[in-house]
């Protein structure tokens, strides 16, 4: 047990006391001896819990070895008690299920069921209370009594907790969320600006490297992140990539990561030479901005190998704690981050504690705030952590307690943890301490999703509330609390994912002690028989028994969690692990085999009765063993992208505690088994597939009232109207994203239009739906913000979605029978249709000929907020686009071969892409103005240009990107007003008649086109003059 682990143990003991108060005592009431033992547990546990605060104080002051050993023994005992109580709960579930099924059987089958399950007096005694179980219970009682006796000899007594900021009825500021962008970066503005200028300059003949050097907690990664996310970087580089390196400098994995940032579909390779050849090809003629975060490797040779494929124009930022690394990478300039000034540190603290840049609005906290900041010693991470700790506390005495805490004066531990981080953990509520400590199983720089962590916490039993809050809501509250207190932070690479700062990761390892461990490469950290939670990094494709042999000594393990180093690699697992190791781990709560190339799962689940979480995503399994359905505690089953899995188990109804079932990408599943109406706790069900002849099974959804999130119903061609009606889909208020799928066989003679219309009508979802994918849409969903209408092959008209006041994104795809779009889309009596619409997309409407936008009615303002309009593959669309789109910034028209594209009335246009259209015109209906904000012009395969030269130069003369291609009749750019002058990136290709780029030779001189950074010309056979 670490110095800081007691409060997490307090939460654990409270959970055990709660279990004893629930159904366990009633369950064992018929066995007098067991009942007496458990009553004794019930009386002793609160007595021990009451002295944990004192034990924590003793540990902080002098690391009392006797107290430490006592706490270790208590922690081990708590886990053993929990396992016993979980055994009771499992047996109770099993027996109840047997009784329910027995009552549904025929009398002949009933005779085969033991009378203890079918008789009027339902007793579990003969099943579980054998001599071995009674002996285990008595042994626990003895250990518990011994610990209770020893607490007195250790001088432990009940005292008030010093962590008062985390509980009680103290006055608080209004809670806030410190998510990305909520606070201003302080103290490094000059460094950021200088780095941006160096990165955007063109005065480097080779690869340009900048290094950020500083000790931990100085903000190296934060500064690199600010530069990485600056808008000017996106404009200056073709690609950017972020790689977390840490102490594992692996050129193969780093190169793979960079390649995948450029091309997510790139094939997996482990040969460095092949990887570098591919990377060099991808970067040919391109500018790359790369961040290599947290480099420790001091080998110059390794760095030379890594940088070999980078082209001239590549710019790299390296962050490191070591000056030698900065020297080895040949930095153009090294930025050394020193401690922040008191003023800057105070500003960071105030932003996180008060959501203000100073103390002007809270003068009563200024003096004590300044005193606390002085203790942060100029470290931005320390100021952020302590500020986050105090952000909801309005009692000045609580700030005083933080300032005077003895934790500031603790000696530095071997990991170099700063006192501020220890202090921020010390004041966490007990339930959050447990959740945070658990995350020590993740390696440094591991990126995780919120839902992923919440599912693991639930499986481990961390989400406990006396109030009736759903686990999702409670887990989200816990997670966001840790984000707002800076224990988790948003990933630099992906805003939807999170990561722990290295120092926070070290803190998590410190507080978790031996209970949590992880296997990384050849390193084995703190493995012991006491370990309960473990993860390991799958950095080798083949996992042999020797690599995982450490798990054999962890006989009470609860978490077996492989973490794939690279998302798209294939990994192989020894059969010995499946057949021998996993069946031994009978106390598992979490089992993941995600990403392993496994075809068959052994039938070992009867040994894993405690299991709550199973993840077999991206495996090759084709069936699930029948014993899976004996996991009555199972809450989460993830089968995502199990492409060869053909069926779910026939007895899935037995998984009565299942909350989460994800079968996205398991496309070989063609029907669901019966019994889903028994899974009344289901909250997330990704897909429900109705097979041929199984239409009645959709009725089982009626009982699943807790469904929420995104839900897909497929195979609806097998459903009739009455079956659909019985689902009561409109009563499932938690569903905010719905997808309805019929089969793709439109020629099937059994499909009836009137039947499908009734099914659609009866599958009407709740009115606060946010996303709805399919057709025959009802216009009553006032809160809808995103709508996709797709592949409604027989639909001849569109619904009146213009009435939706909050609709921002509308896509209409694959409507084969639609010929006219007009007033029906806007709403006949709507004064302000599409008031909020920002993105409108039409694609693959092969018979669409007319778009009537009702622009004659001057009282009606249509599409006032539209920023992006895209029309693709509508070959019969005639006429012109709407002429009044004042907010339009991006216009894409591709392969509408009959359409005349007019650009007259788009004053805000920034991006224009026209490909495969009849004509591009400007009818001069409005005065031409210079579009100083214009960024991108892409013209391809256009039959005719009809734009006056002077208007072309005004509208497009200063665009950042200019691209023209596939224009067979184009002989000169200047004849249409196009010029090389004013652009930065130019591409001209596939114009075989093009003879000149500029009308005058002088215009091709370097001083005239000095702004051009990239000029590409290809397949212009008659071109006779170049700059």
Coordinates of C-alpha atoms in Angstrom, one line a residue, residues 40 52 65 72 96 124 152 242 257 268 282 308 335 406 417 637 830 850 859 972 1007 1022:
X40 CA -19.8 -10.3 12.2
X52 CA -8.4 4.9 7.8
X65 CA 6.0 0.4 8.5
X72 CA -1.6 -4.1 2.9
X96 CA -33.2 -17.6 -9.7
X124 CA -29.4 -22.5 -2.1
X152 CA -5.6 -0.6 18.6
X242 CA 2.4 13.8 -34.0
X257 CA 2.8 6.1 -37.1
X268 CA 1.3 -3.0 -42.3
X282 CA 4.3 9.8 -49.8
X308 CA 16.6 9.5 -43.6
X335 CA 14.0 26.5 -26.8
X406 CA 2.4 18.7 5.3
X417 CA 6.9 13.7 -8.4
X637 CA -19.7 -7.8 -24.5
X830 CA -42.6 28.3 -43.9
X850 CA -34.9 20.7 -61.6
X859 CA -40.8 37.6 -47.9
X972 CA -4.2 30.3 -72.3
X1007 CA 10.0 38.9 -58.9
X1022 CA 1.9 22.4 -76.1

